[in-house]
Amino acid sequence: MKKIGTVLWDGWMWFADKVGWINEHILLGVVYFVFIGIYAILYDLVLLLKAKPKSMWRNFEHQPNTLEALEKQF
């Protein structure tokens, strides 16, 4: 039985032979960026789910008003 990596590589080589090498590299880049995008979205969702909304709101309430902060600087 072949290892999963070998099977994936053989499948990718078969695909590259069918579509041509230039198209294969373009599609590889597209697949790469799609996976990065999916990972980034899932990572952000995990961070949002772990966040505590009450503590975030409390921190927001203690932020000084932007206009007041600017007036104090000048």
JSON list of N, CA and C in Angstrom, two decimals:
[
{"chain": "A", "resi": 1, "resn": "MET", "atom": "N", "xyz": [0.84, -1.19, 0.00]},
{"chain": "A", "resi": 1, "resn": "MET", "atom": "CA", "xyz": [0.00, 0.00, 0.00]},
{"chain": "A", "resi": 1, "resn": "MET", "atom": "C", "xyz": [0.89, 1.26, 0.00]},
{"chain": "A", "resi": 2, "resn": "LYS", "atom": "N", "xyz": [0.56, 2.19, -0.91]},
{"chain": "A", "resi": 2, "resn": "LYS", "atom": "CA", "xyz": [1.37, 3.40, -1.01]},
{"chain": "A", "resi": 2, "resn": "LYS", "atom": "C", "xyz": [1.02, 4.37, 0.11]},
{"chain": "A", "resi": 3, "resn": "LYS", "atom": "N", "xyz": [1.98, 5.21, 0.44]},
{"chain": "A", "resi": 3, "resn": "LYS", "atom": "CA", "xyz": [1.70, 6.23, 1.43]},
{"chain": "A", "resi": 3, "resn": "LYS", "atom": "C", "xyz": [0.81, 7.30, 0.81]},
{"chain": "A", "resi": 4, "resn": "ILE", "atom": "N", "xyz": [0.12, 8.04, 1.66]},
{"chain": "A", "resi": 4, "resn": "ILE", "atom": "CA", "xyz": [-0.81, 9.06, 1.17]},
{"chain": "A", "resi": 4, "resn": "ILE", "atom": "C", "xyz": [-0.09, 10.11, 0.34]},
{"chain": "A", "resi": 5, "resn": "GLY", "atom": "N", "xyz": [1.10, 10.53, 0.78]},
{"chain": "A", "resi": 5, "resn": "GLY", "atom": "CA", "xyz": [1.85, 11.54, 0.03]},
{"chain": "A", "resi": 5, "resn": "GLY", "atom": "C", "xyz": [2.20, 11.07, -1.37]},
{"chain": "A", "resi": 6, "resn": "THR", "atom": "N", "xyz": [2.56, 9.80, -1.50]},
{"chain": "A", "resi": 6, "resn": "THR", "atom": "CA", "xyz": [2.90, 9.26, -2.81]},
{"chain": "A", "resi": 6, "resn": "THR", "atom": "C", "xyz": [1.67, 9.22, -3.70]},
{"chain": "A", "resi": 7, "resn": "VAL", "atom": "N", "xyz": [0.55, 8.85, -3.15]},
{"chain": "A", "resi": 7, "resn": "VAL", "atom": "CA", "xyz": [-0.69, 8.82, -3.92]},
{"chain": "A", "resi": 7, "resn": "VAL", "atom": "C", "xyz": [-1.06, 10.23, -4.38]},
{"chain": "A", "resi": 8, "resn": "LEU", "atom": "N", "xyz": [-0.95, 11.21, -3.49]},
{"chain": "A", "resi": 8, "resn": "LEU", "atom": "CA", "xyz": [-1.26, 12.58, -3.85]},
{"chain": "A", "resi": 8, "resn": "LEU", "atom": "C", "xyz": [-0.31, 13.09, -4.93]},
{"chain": "A", "resi": 9, "resn": "TRP", "atom": "N", "xyz": [0.98, 12.77, -4.79]},
{"chain": "A", "resi": 9, "resn": "TRP", "atom": "CA", "xyz": [1.96, 13.22, -5.78]},
{"chain": "A", "resi": 9, "resn": "TRP", "atom": "C", "xyz": [1.69, 12.58, -7.15]},
{"chain": "A", "resi": 10, "resn": "ASP", "atom": "N", "xyz": [1.39, 11.28, -7.16]},
{"chain": "A", "resi": 10, "resn": "ASP", "atom": "CA", "xyz": [1.09, 10.61, -8.43]},
{"chain": "A", "resi": 10, "resn": "ASP", "atom": "C", "xyz": [-0.16, 11.20, -9.07]},
{"chain": "A", "resi": 11, "resn": "GLY", "atom": "N", "xyz": [-1.15, 11.50, -8.26]},
{"chain": "A", "resi": 11, "resn": "GLY", "atom": "CA", "xyz": [-2.36, 12.13, -8.79]},
{"chain": "A", "resi": 11, "resn": "GLY", "atom": "C", "xyz": [-2.08, 13.51, -9.35]},
{"chain": "A", "resi": 12, "resn": "TRP", "atom": "N", "xyz": [-1.23, 14.26, -8.65]},
{"chain": "A", "resi": 12, "resn": "TRP", "atom": "CA", "xyz": [-0.89, 15.60, -9.13]},
{"chain": "A", "resi": 12, "resn": "TRP", "atom": "C", "xyz": [-0.08, 15.53, -10.43]},
{"chain": "A", "resi": 13, "resn": "MET", "atom": "N", "xyz": [0.82, 14.57, -10.55]},
{"chain": "A", "resi": 13, "resn": "MET", "atom": "CA", "xyz": [1.59, 14.41, -11.79]},
{"chain": "A", "resi": 13, "resn": "MET", "atom": "C", "xyz": [0.69, 14.01, -12.95]},
{"chain": "A", "resi": 14, "resn": "TRP", "atom": "N", "xyz": [-0.28, 13.14, -12.68]},
{"chain": "A", "resi": 14, "resn": "TRP", "atom": "CA", "xyz": [-1.24, 12.76, -13.73]},
{"chain": "A", "resi": 14, "resn": "TRP", "atom": "C", "xyz": [-2.02, 14.00, -14.18]},
{"chain": "A", "resi": 15, "resn": "PHE", "atom": "N", "xyz": [-2.44, 14.83, -13.21]},
{"chain": "A", "resi": 15, "resn": "PHE", "atom": "CA", "xyz": [-3.18, 16.04, -13.51]},
{"chain": "A", "resi": 15, "resn": "PHE", "atom": "C", "xyz": [-2.31, 17.00, -14.32]},
{"chain": "A", "resi": 16, "resn": "ALA", "atom": "N", "xyz": [-1.03, 17.12, -13.94]},
{"chain": "A", "resi": 16, "resn": "ALA", "atom": "CA", "xyz": [-0.11, 18.02, -14.65]},
{"chain": "A", "resi": 16, "resn": "ALA", "atom": "C", "xyz": [0.09, 17.57, -16.09]},
{"chain": "A", "resi": 17, "resn": "ASP", "atom": "N", "xyz": [0.15, 16.28, -16.30]},
{"chain": "A", "resi": 17, "resn": "ASP", "atom": "CA", "xyz": [0.31, 15.77, -17.67]},
{"chain": "A", "resi": 17, "resn": "ASP", "atom": "C", "xyz": [-0.93, 16.08, -18.51]},
{"chain": "A", "resi": 18, "resn": "LYS", "atom": "N", "xyz": [-2.10, 16.08, -17.89]},
{"chain": "A", "resi": 18, "resn": "LYS", "atom": "CA", "xyz": [-3.34, 16.33, -18.64]},
{"chain": "A", "resi": 18, "resn": "LYS", "atom": "C", "xyz": [-3.51, 17.81, -18.98]},
{"chain": "A", "resi": 19, "resn": "VAL", "atom": "N", "xyz": [-3.17, 18.72, -18.08]},
{"chain": "A", "resi": 19, "resn": "VAL", "atom": "CA", "xyz": [-3.44, 20.13, -18.31]},
{"chain": "A", "resi": 19, "resn": "VAL", "atom": "C", "xyz": [-2.22, 20.91, -18.80]},
{"chain": "A", "resi": 20, "resn": "GLY", "atom": "N", "xyz": [-1.05, 20.37, -18.68]},
{"chain": "A", "resi": 20, "resn": "GLY", "atom": "CA", "xyz": [0.16, 21.07, -19.08]},
{"chain": "A", "resi": 20, "resn": "GLY", "atom": "C", "xyz": [0.83, 21.71, -17.87]},
{"chain": "A", "resi": 21, "resn": "TRP", "atom": "N", "xyz": [2.14, 21.88, -17.97]},
{"chain": "A", "resi": 21, "resn": "TRP", "atom": "CA", "xyz": [2.89, 22.31, -16.80]},
{"chain": "A", "resi": 21, "resn": "TRP", "atom": "C", "xyz": [2.61, 23.75, -16.40]},
{"chain": "A", "resi": 22, "resn": "ILE", "atom": "N", "xyz": [2.43, 24.65, -17.37]},
{"chain": "A", "resi": 22, "resn": "ILE", "atom": "CA", "xyz": [2.18, 26.06, -17.03]},
{"chain": "A", "resi": 22, "resn": "ILE", "atom": "C", "xyz": [0.84, 26.19, -16.31]},
{"chain": "A", "resi": 23, "resn": "ASN", "atom": "N", "xyz": [-0.18, 25.56, -16.86]},
{"chain": "A", "resi": 23, "resn": "ASN", "atom": "CA", "xyz": [-1.49, 25.59, -16.21]},
{"chain": "A", "resi": 23, "resn": "ASN", "atom": "C", "xyz": [-1.43, 24.93, -14.84]},
{"chain": "A", "resi": 24, "resn": "GLU", "atom": "N", "xyz": [-0.64, 23.89, -14.72]},
{"chain": "A", "resi": 24, "resn": "GLU", "atom": "CA", "xyz": [-0.52, 23.19, -13.44]},
{"chain": "A", "resi": 24, "resn": "GLU", "atom": "C", "xyz": [0.06, 24.12, -12.37]},
{"chain": "A", "resi": 25, "resn": "HIS", "atom": "N", "xyz": [1.07, 24.91, -12.74]},
{"chain": "A", "resi": 25, "resn": "HIS", "atom": "CA", "xyz": [1.67, 25.81, -11.76]},
{"chain": "A", "resi": 25, "resn": "HIS", "atom": "C", "xyz": [0.71, 26.94, -11.39]},
{"chain": "A", "resi": 26, "resn": "ILE", "atom": "N", "xyz": [-0.05, 27.42, -12.35]},
{"chain": "A", "resi": 26, "resn": "ILE", "atom": "CA", "xyz": [-1.05, 28.45, -12.05]},
{"chain": "A", "resi": 26, "resn": "ILE", "atom": "C", "xyz": [-2.10, 27.89, -11.09]},
{"chain": "A", "resi": 27, "resn": "LEU", "atom": "N", "xyz": [-2.58, 26.69, -11.38]},
{"chain": "A", "resi": 27, "resn": "LEU", "atom": "CA", "xyz": [-3.59, 26.07, -10.52]},
{"chain": "A", "resi": 27, "resn": "LEU", "atom": "C", "xyz": [-3.03, 25.75, -9.14]},
{"chain": "A", "resi": 28, "resn": "LEU", "atom": "N", "xyz": [-1.75, 25.38, -9.08]},
{"chain": "A", "resi": 28, "resn": "LEU", "atom": "CA", "xyz": [-1.12, 25.13, -7.79]},
{"chain": "A", "resi": 28, "resn": "LEU", "atom": "C", "xyz": [-1.12, 26.40, -6.95]},
{"chain": "A", "resi": 29, "resn": "GLY", "atom": "N", "xyz": [-0.81, 27.54, -7.56]},
{"chain": "A", "resi": 29, "resn": "GLY", "atom": "CA", "xyz": [-0.86, 28.81, -6.86]},
{"chain": "A", "resi": 29, "resn": "GLY", "atom": "C", "xyz": [-2.26, 29.15, -6.39]},
{"chain": "A", "resi": 30, "resn": "VAL", "atom": "N", "xyz": [-3.26, 28.90, -7.21]},
{"chain": "A", "resi": 30, "resn": "VAL", "atom": "CA", "xyz": [-4.64, 29.17, -6.82]},
{"chain": "A", "resi": 30, "resn": "VAL", "atom": "C", "xyz": [-5.04, 28.29, -5.64]},
{"chain": "A", "resi": 31, "resn": "VAL", "atom": "N", "xyz": [-4.71, 27.01, -5.73]},
{"chain": "A", "resi": 31, "resn": "VAL", "atom": "CA", "xyz": [-5.03, 26.08, -4.63]},
{"chain": "A", "resi": 31, "resn": "VAL", "atom": "C", "xyz": [-4.33, 26.52, -3.34]},
{"chain": "A", "resi": 32, "resn": "TYR", "atom": "N", "xyz": [-3.09, 26.95, -3.46]},
{"chain": "A", "resi": 32, "resn": "TYR", "atom": "CA", "xyz": [-2.31, 27.40, -2.31]},
{"chain": "A", "resi": 32, "resn": "TYR", "atom": "C", "xyz": [-3.00, 28.59, -1.63]},
{"chain": "A", "resi": 33, "resn": "PHE", "atom": "N", "xyz": [-3.39, 29.60, -2.41]},
{"chain": "A", "resi": 33, "resn": "PHE", "atom": "CA", "xyz": [-4.01, 30.78, -1.83]},
{"chain": "A", "resi": 33, "resn": "PHE", "atom": "C", "xyz": [-5.41, 30.48, -1.30]},
{"chain": "A", "resi": 34, "resn": "VAL", "atom": "N", "xyz": [-6.14, 29.56, -1.91]},
{"chain": "A", "resi": 34, "resn": "VAL", "atom": "CA", "xyz": [-7.45, 29.17, -1.40]},
{"chain": "A", "resi": 34, "resn": "VAL", "atom": "C", "xyz": [-7.29, 28.51, -0.03]},
{"chain": "A", "resi": 35, "resn": "PHE", "atom": "N", "xyz": [-6.32, 27.62, 0.11]},
{"chain": "A", "resi": 35, "resn": "PHE", "atom": "CA", "xyz": [-6.11, 26.97, 1.41]},
{"chain": "A", "resi": 35, "resn": "PHE", "atom": "C", "xyz": [-5.67, 27.97, 2.47]},
{"chain": "A", "resi": 36, "resn": "ILE", "atom": "N", "xyz": [-4.83, 28.94, 2.09]},
{"chain": "A", "resi": 36, "resn": "ILE", "atom": "CA", "xyz": [-4.43, 29.97, 3.05]},
{"chain": "A", "resi": 36, "resn": "ILE", "atom": "C", "xyz": [-5.65, 30.79, 3.47]},
{"chain": "A", "resi": 37, "resn": "GLY", "atom": "N", "xyz": [-6.52, 31.11, 2.52]},
{"chain": "A", "resi": 37, "resn": "GLY", "atom": "CA", "xyz": [-7.73, 31.87, 2.83]},
{"chain": "A", "resi": 37, "resn": "GLY", "atom": "C", "xyz": [-8.65, 31.10, 3.76]},
{"chain": "A", "resi": 38, "resn": "ILE", "atom": "N", "xyz": [-8.86, 29.83, 3.49]},
{"chain": "A", "resi": 38, "resn": "ILE", "atom": "CA", "xyz": [-9.72, 29.01, 4.35]},
{"chain": "A", "resi": 38, "resn": "ILE", "atom": "C", "xyz": [-9.12, 28.93, 5.76]},
{"chain": "A", "resi": 39, "resn": "TYR", "atom": "N", "xyz": [-7.80, 28.73, 5.84]},
{"chain": "A", "resi": 39, "resn": "TYR", "atom": "CA", "xyz": [-7.14, 28.65, 7.14]},
{"chain": "A", "resi": 39, "resn": "TYR", "atom": "C", "xyz": [-7.30, 29.96, 7.90]},
{"chain": "A", "resi": 40, "resn": "ALA", "atom": "N", "xyz": [-7.12, 31.09, 7.21]},
{"chain": "A", "resi": 40, "resn": "ALA", "atom": "CA", "xyz": [-7.23, 32.40, 7.87]},
{"chain": "A", "resi": 40, "resn": "ALA", "atom": "C", "xyz": [-8.64, 32.64, 8.39]},
{"chain": "A", "resi": 41, "resn": "ILE", "atom": "N", "xyz": [-9.64, 32.28, 7.60]},
{"chain": "A", "resi": 41, "resn": "ILE", "atom": "CA", "xyz": [-11.04, 32.46, 8.04]},
{"chain": "A", "resi": 41, "resn": "ILE", "atom": "C", "xyz": [-11.33, 31.59, 9.25]},
{"chain": "A", "resi": 42, "resn": "LEU", "atom": "N", "xyz": [-10.92, 30.33, 9.21]},
{"chain": "A", "resi": 42, "resn": "LEU", "atom": "CA", "xyz": [-11.15, 29.44, 10.35]},
{"chain": "A", "resi": 42, "resn": "LEU", "atom": "C", "xyz": [-10.41, 29.92, 11.59]},
{"chain": "A", "resi": 43, "resn": "TYR", "atom": "N", "xyz": [-9.19, 30.42, 11.41]},
{"chain": "A", "resi": 43, "resn": "TYR", "atom": "CA", "xyz": [-8.40, 30.93, 12.53]},
{"chain": "A", "resi": 43, "resn": "TYR", "atom": "C", "xyz": [-9.10, 32.13, 13.16]},
{"chain": "A", "resi": 44, "resn": "ASP", "atom": "N", "xyz": [-9.61, 33.04, 12.32]},
{"chain": "A", "resi": 44, "resn": "ASP", "atom": "CA", "xyz": [-10.33, 34.20, 12.84]},
{"chain": "A", "resi": 44, "resn": "ASP", "atom": "C", "xyz": [-11.60, 33.78, 13.57]},
{"chain": "A", "resi": 45, "resn": "LEU", "atom": "N", "xyz": [-12.31, 32.79, 13.04]},
{"chain": "A", "resi": 45, "resn": "LEU", "atom": "CA", "xyz": [-13.53, 32.33, 13.71]},
{"chain": "A", "resi": 45, "resn": "LEU", "atom": "C", "xyz": [-13.21, 31.72, 15.06]},
{"chain": "A", "resi": 46, "resn": "VAL", "atom": "N", "xyz": [-12.12, 30.98, 15.15]},
{"chain": "A", "resi": 46, "resn": "VAL", "atom": "CA", "xyz": [-11.73, 30.39, 16.43]},
{"chain": "A", "resi": 46, "resn": "VAL", "atom": "C", "xyz": [-11.41, 31.50, 17.43]},
{"chain": "A", "resi": 47, "resn": "LEU", "atom": "N", "xyz": [-10.68, 32.52, 16.98]},
{"chain": "A", "resi": 47, "resn": "LEU", "atom": "CA", "xyz": [-10.37, 33.64, 17.88]},
{"chain": "A", "resi": 47, "resn": "LEU", "atom": "C", "xyz": [-11.63, 34.36, 18.33]},
{"chain": "A", "resi": 48, "resn": "LEU", "atom": "N", "xyz": [-12.58, 34.54, 17.42]},
{"chain": "A", "resi": 48, "resn": "LEU", "atom": "CA", "xyz": [-13.84, 35.20, 17.79]},
{"chain": "A", "resi": 48, "resn": "LEU", "atom": "C", "xyz": [-14.64, 34.36, 18.79]},
{"chain": "A", "resi": 49, "resn": "LEU", "atom": "N", "xyz": [-14.63, 33.06, 18.59]},
{"chain": "A", "resi": 49, "resn": "LEU", "atom": "CA", "xyz": [-15.38, 32.19, 19.50]},
{"chain": "A", "resi": 49, "resn": "LEU", "atom": "C", "xyz": [-14.74, 32.12, 20.88]},
{"chain": "A", "resi": 50, "resn": "LYS", "atom": "N", "xyz": [-13.40, 32.25, 20.93]},
{"chain": "A", "resi": 50, "resn": "LYS", "atom": "CA", "xyz": [-12.72, 32.22, 22.22]},
{"chain": "A", "resi": 50, "resn": "LYS", "atom": "C", "xyz": [-12.83, 33.54, 22.97]},
{"chain": "A", "resi": 51, "resn": "ALA", "atom": "N", "xyz": [-13.11, 34.63, 22.25]},
{"chain": "A", "resi": 51, "resn": "ALA", "atom": "CA", "xyz": [-13.15, 35.95, 22.87]},
{"chain": "A", "resi": 51, "resn": "ALA", "atom": "C", "xyz": [-14.33, 36.04, 23.83]},
{"chain": "A", "resi": 52, "resn": "LYS", "atom": "N", "xyz": [-14.16, 36.86, 24.85]},
{"chain": "A", "resi": 52, "resn": "LYS", "atom": "CA", "xyz": [-15.23, 37.08, 25.82]},
{"chain": "A", "resi": 52, "resn": "LYS", "atom": "C", "xyz": [-15.86, 38.44, 25.53]},
{"chain": "A", "resi": 53, "resn": "PRO", "atom": "N", "xyz": [-17.07, 38.46, 25.02]},
{"chain": "A", "resi": 53, "resn": "PRO", "atom": "CA", "xyz": [-17.67, 39.73, 24.61]},
{"chain": "A", "resi": 53, "resn": "PRO", "atom": "C", "xyz": [-17.79, 40.75, 25.74]},
{"chain": "A", "resi": 54, "resn": "LYS", "atom": "N", "xyz": [-18.06, 40.30, 26.97]},
{"chain": "A", "resi": 54, "resn": "LYS", "atom": "CA", "xyz": [-18.23, 41.25, 28.07]},
{"chain": "A", "resi": 54, "resn": "LYS", "atom": "C", "xyz": [-16.92, 41.98, 28.36]},
{"chain": "A", "resi": 55, "resn": "SER", "atom": "N", "xyz": [-15.81, 41.25, 28.36]},
{"chain": "A", "resi": 55, "resn": "SER", "atom": "CA", "xyz": [-14.54, 41.91, 28.63]},
{"chain": "A", "resi": 55, "resn": "SER", "atom": "C", "xyz": [-14.16, 42.85, 27.50]},
{"chain": "A", "resi": 56, "resn": "MET", "atom": "N", "xyz": [-14.49, 42.47, 26.26]},
{"chain": "A", "resi": 56, "resn": "MET", "atom": "CA", "xyz": [-14.20, 43.36, 25.14]},
{"chain": "A", "resi": 56, "resn": "MET", "atom": "C", "xyz": [-15.03, 44.64, 25.27]},
{"chain": "A", "resi": 57, "resn": "TRP", "atom": "N", "xyz": [-16.30, 44.51, 25.66]},
{"chain": "A", "resi": 57, "resn": "TRP", "atom": "CA", "xyz": [-17.15, 45.68, 25.80]},
{"chain": "A", "resi": 57, "resn": "TRP", "atom": "C", "xyz": [-16.66, 46.56, 26.94]},
{"chain": "A", "resi": 58, "resn": "ARG", "atom": "N", "xyz": [-16.23, 45.96, 28.03]},
{"chain": "A", "resi": 58, "resn": "ARG", "atom": "CA", "xyz": [-15.74, 46.72, 29.17]},
{"chain": "A", "resi": 58, "resn": "ARG", "atom": "C", "xyz": [-14.51, 47.53, 28.75]},
{"chain": "A", "resi": 59, "resn": "ASN", "atom": "N", "xyz": [-13.60, 46.91, 27.98]},
{"chain": "A", "resi": 59, "resn": "ASN", "atom": "CA", "xyz": [-12.42, 47.63, 27.50]},
{"chain": "A", "resi": 59, "resn": "ASN", "atom": "C", "xyz": [-12.82, 48.76, 26.56]},
{"chain": "A", "resi": 60, "resn": "PHE", "atom": "N", "xyz": [-13.84, 48.54, 25.77]},
{"chain": "A", "resi": 60, "resn": "PHE", "atom": "CA", "xyz": [-14.29, 49.58, 24.84]},
{"chain": "A", "resi": 60, "resn": "PHE", "atom": "C", "xyz": [-14.87, 50.76, 25.60]},
{"chain": "A", "resi": 61, "resn": "GLU", "atom": "N", "xyz": [-15.60, 50.49, 26.69]},
{"chain": "A", "resi": 61, "resn": "GLU", "atom": "CA", "xyz": [-16.22, 51.58, 27.46]},
{"chain": "A", "resi": 61, "resn": "GLU", "atom": "C", "xyz": [-15.17, 52.47, 28.11]},
{"chain": "A", "resi": 62, "resn": "HIS", "atom": "N", "xyz": [-14.02, 51.91, 28.47]},
{"chain": "A", "resi": 62, "resn": "HIS", "atom": "CA", "xyz": [-13.00, 52.71, 29.15]},
{"chain": "A", "resi": 62, "resn": "HIS", "atom": "C", "xyz": [-12.09, 53.46, 28.18]},
{"chain": "A", "resi": 63, "resn": "GLN", "atom": "N", "xyz": [-12.30, 53.28, 26.89]},
{"chain": "A", "resi": 63, "resn": "GLN", "atom": "CA", "xyz": [-11.50, 54.03, 25.93]},
{"chain": "A", "resi": 63, "resn": "GLN", "atom": "C", "xyz": [-11.93, 55.50, 25.95]},
{"chain": "A", "resi": 64, "resn": "PRO", "atom": "N", "xyz": [-11.00, 56.43, 25.97]},
{"chain": "A", "resi": 64, "resn": "PRO", "atom": "CA", "xyz": [-11.39, 57.83, 25.96]},
{"chain": "A", "resi": 64, "resn": "PRO", "atom": "C", "xyz": [-12.00, 58.21, 24.62]},
{"chain": "A", "resi": 65, "resn": "ASN", "atom": "N", "xyz": [-12.85, 59.19, 24.66]},
{"chain": "A", "resi": 65, "resn": "ASN", "atom": "CA", "xyz": [-13.45, 59.70, 23.44]},
{"chain": "A", "resi": 65, "resn": "ASN", "atom": "C", "xyz": [-12.33, 60.24, 22.55]},
{"chain": "A", "resi": 66, "resn": "THR", "atom": "N", "xyz": [-12.41, 59.98, 21.28]},
{"chain": "A", "resi": 66, "resn": "THR", "atom": "CA", "xyz": [-11.34, 60.39, 20.38]},
{"chain": "A", "resi": 66, "resn": "THR", "atom": "C", "xyz": [-11.17, 61.90, 20.37]},
{"chain": "A", "resi": 67, "resn": "LEU", "atom": "N", "xyz": [-12.28, 62.62, 20.34]},
{"chain": "A", "resi": 67, "resn": "LEU", "atom": "CA", "xyz": [-12.22, 64.07, 20.31]},
{"chain": "A", "resi": 67, "resn": "LEU", "atom": "C", "xyz": [-11.61, 64.61, 21.59]},
{"chain": "A", "resi": 68, "resn": "GLU", "atom": "N", "xyz": [-12.01, 64.04, 22.73]},
{"chain": "A", "resi": 68, "resn": "GLU", "atom": "CA", "xyz": [-11.44, 64.49, 24.01]},
{"chain": "A", "resi": 68, "resn": "GLU", "atom": "C", "xyz": [-9.95, 64.18, 24.08]},
{"chain": "A", "resi": 69, "resn": "ALA", "atom": "N", "xyz": [-9.55, 63.04, 23.58]},
{"chain": "A", "resi": 69, "resn": "ALA", "atom": "CA", "xyz": [-8.13, 62.68, 23.60]},
{"chain": "A", "resi": 69, "resn": "ALA", "atom": "C", "xyz": [-7.33, 63.64, 22.72]},
{"chain": "A", "resi": 70, "resn": "LEU", "atom": "N", "xyz": [-7.88, 64.02, 21.58]},
{"chain": "A", "resi": 70, "resn": "LEU", "atom": "CA", "xyz": [-7.18, 64.96, 20.71]},
{"chain": "A", "resi": 70, "resn": "LEU", "atom": "C", "xyz": [-7.08, 66.34, 21.35]},
{"chain": "A", "resi": 71, "resn": "GLU", "atom": "N", "xyz": [-8.16, 66.78, 22.05]},
{"chain": "A", "resi": 71, "resn": "GLU", "atom": "CA", "xyz": [-8.14, 68.09, 22.70]},
{"chain": "A", "resi": 71, "resn": "GLU", "atom": "C", "xyz": [-7.09, 68.14, 23.81]},
{"chain": "A", "resi": 72, "resn": "LYS", "atom": "N", "xyz": [-6.90, 67.04, 24.51]},
{"chain": "A", "resi": 72, "resn": "LYS", "atom": "CA", "xyz": [-5.90, 67.01, 25.59]},
{"chain": "A", "resi": 72, "resn": "LYS", "atom": "C", "xyz": [-4.48, 67.09, 25.03]},
{"chain": "A", "resi": 73, "resn": "GLN", "atom": "N", "xyz": [-4.29, 66.57, 23.82]},
{"chain": "A", "resi": 73, "resn": "GLN", "atom": "CA", "xyz": [-2.95, 66.60, 23.23]},
{"chain": "A", "resi": 73, "resn": "GLN", "atom": "C", "xyz": [-2.54, 68.02, 22.84]},
{"chain": "A", "resi": 74, "resn": "PHE", "atom": "N", "xyz": [-3.49, 68.84, 22.43]},
{"chain": "A", "resi": 74, "resn": "PHE", "atom": "CA", "xyz": [-3.15, 70.18, 21.92]},
{"chain": "A", "resi": 74, "resn": "PHE", "atom": "C", "xyz": [-3.50, 71.26, 22.90]}
]
